[in-house]
Coordinates of C-alpha atoms in Angstrom, one line a residue:
M15 CA -89.0 -28.3 64.0
T16 CA -87.7 -25.0 62.7
V17 CA -89.3 -23.2 59.7
P18 CA -88.9 -19.8 58.2
T19 CA -91.4 -17.2 59.5
W20 CA -93.1 -16.7 56.2
Q21 CA -93.5 -20.4 55.8
S22 CA -94.9 -20.7 59.2
L23 CA -97.4 -17.9 58.5
Q24 CA -98.3 -19.5 55.2
G25 CA -98.6 -22.9 56.8
D26 CA -101.0 -21.6 59.4
R27 CA -103.1 -20.0 56.7
L28 CA -103.1 -23.2 54.7
L29 CA -104.1 -25.2 57.7
D30 CA -107.0 -22.8 58.4
E31 CA -108.3 -23.2 54.9
I32 CA -108.6 -27.0 55.3
P33 CA -112.3 -27.9 56.1
H34 CA -111.3 -30.7 58.5
G35 CA -109.6 -30.4 61.9
V36 CA -105.8 -30.6 61.7
V37 CA -103.5 -30.8 64.7
V38 CA -99.7 -31.5 65.0
I39 CA -98.7 -33.4 68.1
D40 CA -95.2 -33.7 69.5
R41 CA -93.6 -36.7 71.3
D42 CA -95.0 -35.4 74.6
L43 CA -98.4 -35.7 73.1
R44 CA -98.7 -32.0 73.3
I45 CA -100.6 -30.2 70.5
V46 CA -98.1 -27.7 69.0
R47 CA -100.3 -26.5 66.1
C48 CA -104.1 -26.7 65.1
N49 CA -106.4 -25.1 62.7
H50 CA -109.7 -23.2 63.2
A51 CA -111.8 -26.2 62.1
F52 CA -110.3 -28.2 64.9
E53 CA -110.8 -25.5 67.5
E54 CA -114.4 -24.9 66.4
V55 CA -115.1 -28.5 67.6
F56 CA -112.7 -29.0 70.5
G57 CA -111.9 -25.4 71.6
P58 CA -108.5 -23.7 72.1
S59 CA -106.0 -26.6 72.0
R60 CA -102.5 -25.3 71.5
D61 CA -100.0 -26.5 74.1
K62 CA -102.5 -28.9 75.6
H63 CA -102.1 -32.6 75.7
C64 CA -104.1 -34.4 73.0
Y65 CA -105.9 -36.6 75.7
E66 CA -107.0 -33.5 77.5
V67 CA -108.4 -32.0 74.3
Y68 CA -110.0 -35.2 72.8
K69 CA -111.1 -37.0 75.9
D70 CA -111.0 -34.5 78.7
R71 CA -108.6 -36.8 80.5
A72 CA -105.7 -36.0 82.9
D73 CA -103.7 -39.1 81.9
E74 CA -102.6 -40.6 78.6
C75 CA -105.0 -43.1 77.0
E76 CA -104.3 -46.8 77.1
D77 CA -103.2 -48.1 73.7
C78 CA -102.7 -44.5 72.5
P79 CA -102.6 -44.6 68.6
T80 CA -100.5 -41.5 68.4
R81 CA -97.9 -43.1 70.6
A82 CA -98.1 -46.2 68.4
T83 CA -97.5 -44.0 65.3
F84 CA -94.4 -42.5 66.8
A85 CA -93.2 -46.1 67.5
D86 CA -93.8 -47.8 64.1
G87 CA -94.0 -44.8 61.8
R88 CA -97.2 -46.1 60.1
Q89 CA -100.2 -44.1 59.1
R90 CA -103.5 -45.0 60.9
V91 CA -107.1 -44.3 60.3
L92 CA -109.5 -44.9 63.2
E93 CA -112.9 -43.9 64.5
E94 CA -113.1 -42.5 67.9
S95 CA -115.5 -40.8 70.3
G96 CA -114.6 -37.8 72.5
L97 CA -116.0 -34.7 74.1
D98 CA -116.4 -31.3 72.3
L99 CA -115.8 -27.9 73.8
H100 CA -119.3 -28.0 75.2
G101 CA -118.8 -31.4 76.9
Q102 CA -121.1 -33.2 74.3
T103 CA -120.1 -36.5 72.8
V104 CA -118.5 -36.1 69.4
H105 CA -117.7 -38.9 66.9
Y106 CA -114.8 -38.4 64.6
M107 CA -112.5 -40.2 62.2
A108 CA -108.8 -39.4 62.7
Q109 CA -106.0 -40.0 60.1
L110 CA -102.6 -40.1 61.9
T111 CA -99.5 -39.4 59.8
P112 CA -96.0 -39.4 61.1
L113 CA -93.8 -36.3 60.4
A114 CA -90.0 -36.9 60.2
D115 CA -87.1 -34.4 60.2
A116 CA -84.1 -34.3 57.9
D117 CA -82.6 -37.2 59.8
D118 CA -85.7 -39.3 59.2
E119 CA -86.6 -39.2 62.8
I120 CA -90.3 -38.9 63.6
T121 CA -90.6 -35.8 65.6
H122 CA -94.3 -35.1 65.3
V123 CA -97.6 -36.8 64.3
A124 CA -100.2 -34.9 62.2
A125 CA -103.9 -35.8 62.9
I126 CA -106.6 -34.9 60.4
T127 CA -109.9 -35.1 62.2
T128 CA -113.3 -35.4 60.4
D129 CA -116.4 -34.8 62.5
L130 CA -118.7 -37.9 62.1
T131 CA -121.3 -36.8 64.7
T132 CA -124.0 -35.9 62.2
T133 CA -123.2 -39.0 60.1
K134 CA -123.4 -41.2 63.1
R135 CA -126.6 -39.7 64.2
L136 CA -128.1 -40.2 60.8
Q137 CA -126.9 -43.8 60.8
R138 CA -128.5 -44.4 64.2
E139 CA -131.7 -42.9 63.1
Y140 CA -131.7 -44.9 59.9
Q141 CA -131.0 -48.1 61.7
T142 CA -133.7 -47.4 64.3
L143 CA -136.2 -46.6 61.6
F144 CA -135.1 -49.7 59.6
E145 CA -135.5 -51.9 62.7
K146 CA -138.6 -50.5 64.3
V147 CA -140.7 -49.5 61.3
P148 CA -144.0 -51.4 61.7
C149 CA -143.7 -53.3 58.5
Y150 CA -141.5 -56.0 57.0
V151 CA -138.4 -54.4 55.5
T152 CA -135.8 -56.4 53.5
V153 CA -133.0 -55.7 51.2
L154 CA -132.7 -58.1 48.2
N155 CA -129.9 -58.7 45.8
R156 CA -130.3 -59.6 42.2
D157 CA -130.6 -63.3 43.1
R158 CA -133.7 -62.4 45.3
R159 CA -131.7 -63.3 48.4
V160 CA -132.5 -61.4 51.5
V161 CA -129.2 -59.7 52.6
K162 CA -130.8 -57.7 55.3
A163 CA -134.1 -57.8 57.2
N164 CA -135.6 -55.7 60.0
E165 CA -136.7 -56.9 63.4
M166 CA -140.4 -57.4 62.5
F167 CA -139.5 -59.5 59.5
R168 CA -137.1 -61.7 61.6
R169 CA -139.8 -62.1 64.3
T170 CA -142.4 -63.3 61.8
F171 CA -140.4 -65.2 59.2
G172 CA -137.2 -66.0 61.0
E173 CA -133.6 -65.1 60.3
P174 CA -133.0 -64.6 56.6
R175 CA -129.4 -66.1 56.5
G176 CA -129.2 -65.3 52.8
E177 CA -132.3 -67.2 51.9
Y178 CA -134.4 -66.5 48.8
C179 CA -137.2 -64.1 49.6
Y180 CA -139.9 -66.4 48.1
R181 CA -138.8 -69.2 50.5
L182 CA -138.9 -66.9 53.5
F183 CA -142.2 -65.2 52.6
K184 CA -144.1 -68.1 51.0
H185 CA -142.2 -71.4 51.7
Q186 CA -142.1 -72.0 47.9
H187 CA -139.1 -73.0 45.7
R188 CA -139.5 -70.7 42.8
E189 CA -139.8 -67.0 42.2
C190 CA -143.3 -65.4 42.3
E191 CA -144.8 -64.8 38.9
D192 CA -145.7 -61.2 39.8
C193 CA -142.5 -60.5 41.7
P194 CA -142.3 -56.7 42.2
A195 CA -138.6 -56.8 43.1
A196 CA -137.9 -58.4 39.6
R197 CA -139.7 -55.5 37.9
T198 CA -137.8 -53.0 39.9
F199 CA -134.5 -54.6 39.0
A200 CA -135.6 -54.6 35.4
D201 CA -136.6 -50.9 35.0
G202 CA -135.7 -49.1 38.2
G203 CA -139.4 -48.3 38.9
S204 CA -141.3 -48.7 42.2
Y205 CA -144.1 -51.3 42.3
T206 CA -146.8 -52.3 44.7
S207 CA -148.7 -55.6 44.9
R208 CA -150.6 -57.8 47.3
H209 CA -149.4 -61.2 48.5
V210 CA -150.3 -64.0 50.9
G211 CA -147.3 -65.5 52.7
T212 CA -146.7 -68.1 55.4
S213 CA -145.2 -67.1 58.7
R214 CA -142.7 -69.4 60.4
D215 CA -145.5 -70.8 62.6
G216 CA -147.5 -71.8 59.5
T217 CA -150.2 -69.2 59.7
P218 CA -151.3 -67.3 56.5
T219 CA -149.9 -63.7 56.4
H220 CA -151.4 -61.1 54.1
Y221 CA -149.2 -58.2 53.1
V222 CA -148.9 -55.4 50.6
V223 CA -145.4 -55.1 49.1
S224 CA -143.8 -51.9 47.8
T225 CA -140.3 -51.9 46.2
A226 CA -137.7 -49.3 45.4
P227 CA -134.2 -49.5 43.8
L228 CA -131.0 -49.0 45.8
L229 CA -128.4 -47.3 43.6
W230 CA -124.7 -47.7 44.1
G231 CA -121.7 -46.0 42.6
D232 CA -122.3 -45.6 38.9
G233 CA -126.1 -45.9 39.2
D234 CA -126.4 -49.6 38.8
I235 CA -129.2 -51.2 40.7
T236 CA -127.4 -53.7 42.9
H237 CA -130.2 -54.2 45.5
V238 CA -133.9 -53.5 46.0
I239 CA -135.5 -52.5 49.2
E240 CA -138.8 -54.2 49.8
M241 CA -141.3 -52.9 52.3
A242 CA -144.3 -55.2 53.1
L243 CA -147.1 -53.9 55.2
D244 CA -148.9 -56.7 57.2
V245 CA -152.6 -56.4 56.5
T246 CA -153.5 -59.8 57.9
T247 CA -155.7 -58.3 60.7
T248 CA -157.3 -55.9 58.2
T249 CA -157.9 -58.7 55.7
E250 CA -159.5 -60.9 58.5
M251 CA -161.7 -58.0 59.6
E252 CA -162.7 -57.4 56.0
A253 CA -163.6 -61.1 55.6
E254 CA -165.5 -61.1 59.0
L255 CA -167.3 -57.9 58.0
F256 CA -168.2 -59.3 54.6
R257 CA -169.4 -62.5 56.3
A258 CA -171.4 -60.6 58.9
S259 CA -172.9 -58.3 56.2
A260 CA -173.9 -61.3 54.1
F261 CA -175.4 -63.0 57.1
R262 CA -177.4 -59.9 58.1
K263 CA -178.5 -59.4 54.5
A264 CA -179.7 -63.0 54.3
L265 CA -181.6 -62.7 57.6
V266 CA -183.2 -59.4 56.5
E267 CA -184.0 -60.6 53.0
N268 CA -185.5 -63.9 54.2
S269 CA -187.3 -62.6 57.3
L270 CA -191.0 -63.4 57.4
D271 CA -191.6 -59.9 58.7
A272 CA -191.6 -56.9 56.3
I273 CA -188.6 -54.6 56.9
V274 CA -188.1 -51.1 55.5
V275 CA -185.0 -49.0 56.4
T276 CA -184.7 -45.3 55.7
D277 CA -181.9 -42.8 55.9
E278 CA -182.1 -39.6 57.9
N279 CA -184.0 -37.9 55.1
Q280 CA -186.7 -40.7 55.2
Q281 CA -185.5 -42.1 51.9
V282 CA -185.8 -45.8 51.5
V283 CA -182.3 -47.5 51.6
L284 CA -183.4 -51.1 52.2
M285 CA -186.6 -53.1 51.6
N286 CA -186.8 -56.9 51.9
R287 CA -188.9 -59.4 50.0
A288 CA -191.6 -59.6 52.6
A289 CA -192.0 -55.8 52.5
E290 CA -192.5 -56.0 48.7
E291 CA -195.2 -58.6 49.2
L292 CA -196.9 -56.8 52.1
W293 CA -197.1 -53.4 50.4
R294 CA -197.3 -54.9 46.9
A295 CA -194.4 -52.6 45.8
D296 CA -191.3 -53.1 43.7
R297 CA -188.3 -52.2 45.8
A298 CA -186.5 -51.0 42.7
D299 CA -189.2 -48.2 42.5
L300 CA -188.8 -47.2 46.1
I301 CA -185.1 -47.4 46.9
G302 CA -183.6 -43.9 47.1
K303 CA -187.1 -42.3 47.3
K304 CA -189.2 -40.9 50.1
V305 CA -191.4 -43.5 51.9
P306 CA -194.9 -43.2 50.4
P307 CA -197.2 -41.8 53.2
Q308 CA -199.8 -44.6 52.8
I309 CA -197.2 -47.2 53.8
L310 CA -197.1 -46.0 57.4
P311 CA -200.1 -46.1 59.7
K312 CA -201.4 -42.8 61.1
Q313 CA -200.7 -44.1 64.7
L314 CA -197.0 -44.5 63.8
Q315 CA -196.8 -41.0 62.3
Q316 CA -198.5 -39.5 65.3
A317 CA -196.8 -41.6 67.9
G318 CA -193.5 -40.7 69.5
G319 CA -191.8 -37.4 70.1
P320 CA -188.5 -36.1 71.1
G321 CA -186.6 -38.8 72.9
D322 CA -188.9 -41.6 71.7
D323 CA -186.7 -43.9 69.6
S324 CA -189.2 -46.8 69.3
V325 CA -192.9 -47.3 68.9
L326 CA -194.7 -50.7 69.1
L327 CA -198.3 -51.0 67.8
H328 CA -199.8 -54.4 68.6
E329 CA -202.9 -53.9 66.5
T330 CA -202.9 -51.5 63.6
T331 CA -203.3 -51.4 59.8
I332 CA -201.3 -50.3 56.8
T333 CA -202.4 -49.7 53.3
S334 CA -200.8 -51.5 50.4
L335 CA -199.9 -49.5 47.3
D336 CA -202.9 -51.0 45.5
G337 CA -205.2 -49.8 48.3
E338 CA -205.9 -52.9 50.5
T339 CA -206.1 -52.3 54.2
I340 CA -204.0 -54.9 56.0
P341 CA -203.9 -55.7 59.7
V342 CA -200.3 -55.7 61.1
R343 CA -198.3 -55.7 64.2
L344 CA -195.8 -52.9 63.6
A345 CA -192.6 -51.5 65.2
G346 CA -190.9 -48.2 64.3
I347 CA -187.3 -47.7 65.4
N348 CA -184.9 -44.7 65.1
L349 CA -181.3 -45.7 64.3
H350 CA -178.5 -43.8 65.9
Q351 CA -174.7 -44.0 65.9
D352 CA -172.7 -41.9 68.4
G353 CA -175.8 -39.9 69.1
K354 CA -176.4 -39.0 65.5
L355 CA -179.6 -40.0 63.8
L356 CA -178.8 -42.3 60.9
G357 CA -182.4 -43.1 59.9
G358 CA -185.2 -45.4 60.9
A359 CA -186.6 -48.9 60.4
V360 CA -190.1 -50.2 60.2
I361 CA -190.8 -53.8 60.9
A362 CA -194.3 -55.1 60.1
Q363 CA -195.8 -58.5 60.8
D364 CA -198.7 -59.4 58.5
R365 CA -201.6 -60.5 60.7
R366 CA -204.1 -61.4 58.0
E367 CA -203.6 -65.1 58.5
V368 CA -203.8 -64.7 62.3
K369 CA -207.0 -62.7 62.0
E370 CA -208.5 -65.2 59.6
L371 CA -207.6 -68.0 62.1
E372 CA -209.1 -66.0 64.9
R373 CA -212.3 -65.6 63.0
E374 CA -212.4 -69.3 62.1
K375 CA -211.7 -70.1 65.7
I376 CA -214.6 -67.9 66.9
T377 CA -216.9 -69.5 64.3
A378 CA -215.8 -73.0 65.4
E379 CA -216.3 -72.1 69.0
R380 CA -219.7 -70.8 68.2
L381 CA -220.6 -73.9 66.2
A382 CA -219.3 -76.0 69.0
A383 CA -221.2 -74.0 71.5
V384 CA -224.4 -74.5 69.4
G385 CA -223.9 -78.3 69.6
Q386 CA -223.1 -78.2 73.3
T387 CA -225.9 -75.8 74.0
V388 CA -228.4 -77.9 72.3
A389 CA -227.4 -80.7 74.6
G390 CA -227.3 -78.4 77.6
L391 CA -230.6 -76.8 76.7
A392 CA -232.2 -80.2 76.3
H393 CA -231.0 -81.2 79.7
G394 CA -231.9 -77.9 81.3
I395 CA -235.3 -77.6 79.6
K396 CA -236.0 -81.2 80.7
N397 CA -235.4 -80.1 84.3
V398 CA -237.5 -77.0 83.8
L399 CA -240.3 -79.0 82.2
M400 CA -240.3 -81.2 85.2
G401 CA -240.6 -78.1 87.3
I402 CA -243.5 -76.8 85.1
D403 CA -245.2 -80.2 85.4
G404 CA -244.8 -80.0 89.2
G405 CA -246.2 -76.4 89.2
M406 CA -249.2 -77.4 86.9
Y407 CA -249.9 -80.4 89.1
A408 CA -249.9 -78.2 92.2
F409 CA -252.1 -75.5 90.5
R410 CA -254.6 -78.0 89.2
S411 CA -254.8 -79.9 92.5
G412 CA -255.3 -76.6 94.2
M413 CA -258.2 -75.7 91.8
R414 CA -259.8 -79.1 92.3
N415 CA -259.6 -78.9 96.0
G416 CA -260.3 -75.1 96.2
D417 CA -256.9 -74.7 98.0
N418 CA -255.8 -71.2 97.1
E419 CA -252.4 -71.6 98.9
R420 CA -251.5 -74.6 96.8
M421 CA -252.7 -72.8 93.7
L422 CA -250.4 -69.9 94.5
K423 CA -247.5 -72.2 95.1
G424 CA -248.1 -74.0 91.8
W425 CA -248.3 -70.6 90.1
Q426 CA -245.0 -69.5 91.6
M427 CA -243.4 -72.7 90.4
L428 CA -244.7 -72.0 86.9
E429 CA -243.3 -68.4 87.0
E430 CA -239.9 -69.5 88.2
N431 CA -239.5 -72.1 85.6
I432 CA -240.7 -69.9 82.8
D433 CA -238.1 -67.3 84.0
R434 CA -235.5 -70.1 83.9
I435 CA -236.3 -70.9 80.3
S436 CA -236.1 -67.2 79.4
T437 CA -232.7 -66.9 81.0
F438 CA -231.4 -70.0 79.2
V439 CA -232.5 -68.7 75.8
K440 CA -231.2 -65.1 76.4
E441 CA -227.7 -66.2 77.5
F442 CA -227.5 -68.8 74.8
L443 CA -228.3 -66.3 72.1
E444 CA -226.0 -63.7 73.4
F445 CA -223.1 -66.2 73.5
A446 CA -223.8 -68.0 70.3
R447 CA -224.7 -65.1 68.1
G448 CA -222.0 -62.7 69.1
R449 CA -222.3 -59.0 69.4
K450 CA -220.4 -56.2 67.9
P451 CA -219.1 -53.9 70.7
E452 CA -220.7 -50.4 70.6
V453 CA -217.6 -48.4 71.5
K454 CA -217.6 -45.0 72.9
L455 CA -215.7 -43.0 75.5
V456 CA -216.9 -44.1 78.9
D457 CA -216.0 -43.6 82.6
P458 CA -214.8 -47.1 83.9
N459 CA -215.5 -45.9 87.5
L460 CA -219.1 -45.0 86.6
I461 CA -219.7 -48.5 85.1
A462 CA -218.3 -50.2 88.2
Q463 CA -220.4 -47.9 90.5
K464 CA -223.6 -48.8 88.6
V465 CA -223.0 -52.5 89.1
V466 CA -222.4 -52.0 92.8
D467 CA -225.5 -50.0 93.2
L468 CA -227.5 -52.6 91.2
F469 CA -226.5 -55.5 93.4
R470 CA -226.2 -53.7 96.8
D471 CA -229.7 -54.4 98.0
K472 CA -229.5 -58.1 96.9
A473 CA -226.2 -58.4 98.7
A474 CA -227.7 -56.8 101.9
M475 CA -230.6 -59.2 101.8
S476 CA -228.1 -62.1 102.0
G477 CA -226.0 -60.4 104.7
I478 CA -223.2 -59.6 102.4
T479 CA -221.4 -56.3 102.2
L480 CA -220.8 -55.0 98.7
D481 CA -218.4 -52.1 98.3
A482 CA -216.6 -50.1 95.6
E483 CA -213.0 -49.1 95.9
L484 CA -212.5 -46.9 92.8
Q485 CA -209.2 -45.1 92.0
E486 CA -209.8 -41.4 91.4
G487 CA -208.8 -39.8 88.2
I488 CA -208.9 -42.8 85.9
P489 CA -209.1 -41.5 82.3
Y490 CA -212.1 -42.3 80.1
A491 CA -211.7 -45.4 77.9
L492 CA -213.1 -46.5 74.5
M493 CA -215.3 -49.4 75.6
D494 CA -218.7 -51.0 75.1
E495 CA -220.4 -49.8 78.2
G496 CA -223.1 -52.5 78.1
G497 CA -220.6 -55.3 77.5
I498 CA -218.4 -54.3 80.4
Q499 CA -221.4 -53.9 82.7
S500 CA -222.5 -57.5 81.7
C501 CA -219.0 -58.7 82.6
L502 CA -219.2 -57.1 86.0
D503 CA -222.8 -58.3 86.5
N504 CA -221.6 -61.9 86.0
L505 CA -218.6 -61.5 88.3
V506 CA -220.4 -59.8 91.1
S507 CA -223.3 -62.3 90.8
N508 CA -220.8 -65.2 91.1
A509 CA -219.0 -63.5 94.0
L510 CA -222.3 -63.1 95.9
D511 CA -223.2 -66.8 95.2
A512 CA -219.7 -67.8 96.6
C513 CA -220.3 -65.8 99.7
E514 CA -223.8 -67.2 100.2
I515 CA -222.5 -70.7 100.5
C516 CA -219.8 -69.6 102.9
D517 CA -220.2 -69.9 106.7
R518 CA -218.2 -66.8 107.7
K519 CA -220.0 -63.8 109.1
D520 CA -218.1 -60.9 107.6
R521 CA -218.9 -61.8 104.0
R522 CA -217.8 -59.1 101.6
V523 CA -217.6 -58.4 97.9
V524 CA -215.4 -55.5 96.6
V525 CA -215.3 -54.0 93.1
R526 CA -212.0 -52.2 92.5
T527 CA -210.6 -50.1 89.7
R528 CA -207.1 -48.9 89.1
E529 CA -204.8 -47.6 86.4
G530 CA -201.1 -48.6 86.0
E531 CA -198.4 -49.5 83.5
G532 CA -200.5 -48.6 80.6
A533 CA -203.5 -50.8 81.5
L534 CA -206.9 -50.3 83.1
V535 CA -207.7 -53.0 85.7
I536 CA -211.1 -53.9 87.2
E537 CA -211.3 -56.5 89.9
V538 CA -214.1 -58.2 91.7
A539 CA -212.9 -59.8 95.0
D540 CA -214.8 -61.8 97.6
N541 CA -214.0 -63.7 100.8
G542 CA -216.4 -66.5 100.0
S543 CA -216.0 -70.2 99.6
G544 CA -213.1 -70.0 97.0
I545 CA -212.5 -72.4 94.1
D546 CA -210.6 -75.6 94.5
Y547 CA -207.9 -76.9 92.1
D548 CA -210.1 -79.2 90.0
I549 CA -212.6 -76.4 89.4
H550 CA -209.8 -74.0 88.5
K551 CA -209.3 -75.8 85.2
K552 CA -213.0 -75.8 84.3
V553 CA -214.2 -72.2 85.1
F554 CA -213.9 -71.1 81.4
T555 CA -215.4 -74.4 80.1
T556 CA -218.7 -74.1 78.2
F557 CA -221.7 -74.8 80.5
F558 CA -219.6 -75.5 83.5
S559 CA -221.4 -74.2 86.6
T560 CA -221.1 -74.8 90.4
K561 CA -224.5 -73.3 91.1
G562 CA -226.7 -76.3 90.5
A563 CA -229.1 -77.2 87.7
N564 CA -231.7 -74.7 88.8
K565 CA -229.4 -71.6 88.9
G566 CA -226.4 -71.3 86.7
T567 CA -226.2 -71.8 82.9
G568 CA -222.4 -72.1 82.7
L569 CA -222.2 -69.3 80.1
G570 CA -221.5 -66.3 82.3
L571 CA -217.6 -66.5 82.5
L572 CA -217.4 -67.6 78.9
T573 CA -219.4 -64.5 77.8
T574 CA -217.2 -62.3 80.1
R575 CA -214.0 -63.6 78.6
K576 CA -215.3 -63.1 75.1
I577 CA -216.3 -59.5 75.8
V578 CA -212.9 -58.7 77.5
Q579 CA -211.0 -60.2 74.6
Q580 CA -213.0 -58.1 72.2
H581 CA -211.5 -55.1 74.1
G582 CA -208.0 -56.4 73.7
G583 CA -207.8 -57.5 77.3
K584 CA -207.7 -60.7 79.3
V585 CA -209.4 -62.3 82.3
S586 CA -207.5 -64.0 85.2
F587 CA -208.3 -65.0 88.7
E588 CA -206.7 -66.1 92.0
S589 CA -208.6 -68.2 94.5
T590 CA -208.0 -70.1 97.7
V591 CA -210.6 -72.5 99.1
G592 CA -212.1 -71.0 102.2
E593 CA -210.6 -67.6 101.7
G594 CA -212.2 -66.3 98.6
S595 CA -211.4 -65.3 95.0
V596 CA -210.3 -62.3 92.9
F597 CA -211.3 -62.1 89.3
R598 CA -209.3 -59.5 87.4
L599 CA -210.1 -57.8 84.0
E600 CA -207.0 -56.2 82.4
F601 CA -207.3 -53.8 79.5
P602 CA -204.0 -52.5 78.0
R603 CA -204.7 -49.0 76.8
D604 CA -202.9 -49.4 73.5
R605 CA -205.1 -52.4 72.6
L606 CA -208.5 -51.0 73.3
P607 CA -210.7 -50.8 70.2
S608 CA -210.9 -47.5 68.3
L609 CA -214.0 -45.8 67.2
D610 CA -213.5 -46.9 63.6
D611 CA -212.0 -50.3 64.4
D612 CA -214.0 -52.9 62.7
E613 CA -211.6 -55.6 63.8
A614 CA -212.7 -55.2 67.4
A615 CA -216.0 -56.9 66.4

């Protein structure tokens, strides 16, 4: 192709002004002309073959469109991918136009190239976002048919295949009354609403729908894009949370124990019905306010320290708002979340009824004891009277016969039986009348040592060794010294009796004390005759005794148990026939009576 120089120069300038790449290719597929826009993408191209420039190939492409344009003289528009001057993939659209000479022979092909790389990248990003976004995305036409749906929608509701959205989402045959897409088609606005649909496996699906118009051409709304966020899990969790909350609220509200919960500022945030009744307070007057100081016992306010998150008081009292002192079992708990203090809770169990039942039980036991004691006393006094009759007979016969020795024997019989009557009456009165403990700080080891010293000579006379094994450093305790000594007197006396009827030579009784796990323990152990299984069940029965009619009253262990219980403790024993017994008194420190504790009586 021959053109004047000025035309060639003007043509080159015009080509460079075109914002798209333009090349002219001859029949050898060699680029004879190109503009700056083309070379900015593919680099210097003049006199190179088009397949070298576009594809970085050494040979002509199969099905070469340029070669086809030379052959049929038709224009072509096609999308291709190649490599730019940096070796990176470039997407472009090429419009091929045949150029003919004066003889109408196609001598060249002009190619106008538009770089589609950015457009293609945006398309891929849009498609990826459309497919992978974690919500249901659909495009609806004006008939509410789904013309496009993303992967999450297809997985949950199936392939749309032009179905109505309400059939796909809800398996229903008419449009929803509150259809947000219809409102968007009507006024072009964006709307959000909450719906319940049905997945293709039939399970309910909760989702929140937002719609937006898609505008085409002259601004008409031809489609609406609908994005539905699946909130099924959140809805189920909300329902479960609501159910659990209602369950806990019902449990707390209907609990028989009084419950008060405070925040970190000790302001009341929850108070149940039992708490209202216990403290005689209206929760409406206390919610949001500081806990009144009289509600909590001093022990709870004084107990605990850094690191102590719970306090349990088995026996304590609270004061109602109208001033009544009420016995309770009370627990205080600090509430934490992720190491942060949220507040506290107080749980109180009203023990007035229990205390009343305990008093009634003690009274009943005393009354029963009176009845049984009358019978026991009658039987015992009958035996004693027989002994007195025998003593009087011996004394009188001695006087008649001038037999001083017989008179002395009769007198001794009279003294023994009078002492017997005195013991009967004393122990009966002590058990039946009851006795208020006289509490003061005492040394448990000192009490135990006194008892050992008191009985040591008597034990020695019977050939029995009586020892004390006392743990050093045991703290003083609030106890009734006389009551505890009576308990040990009974147990040591019983142990010596058990040893006396035993045939072994190394007979021994040991009184031990020790402190551990918040409790003071006192034991009396012997290696005497032991207690067989049948007697095990009767040792704490009123008037049961193994010492015979002339020795035991059967009240010793009962009295011991009563005194120990008054100190908040318990009595237990272990025994093996022929090997001996261990009687154990356990006193939990936190249940010992206080100096002003009337309830210990």
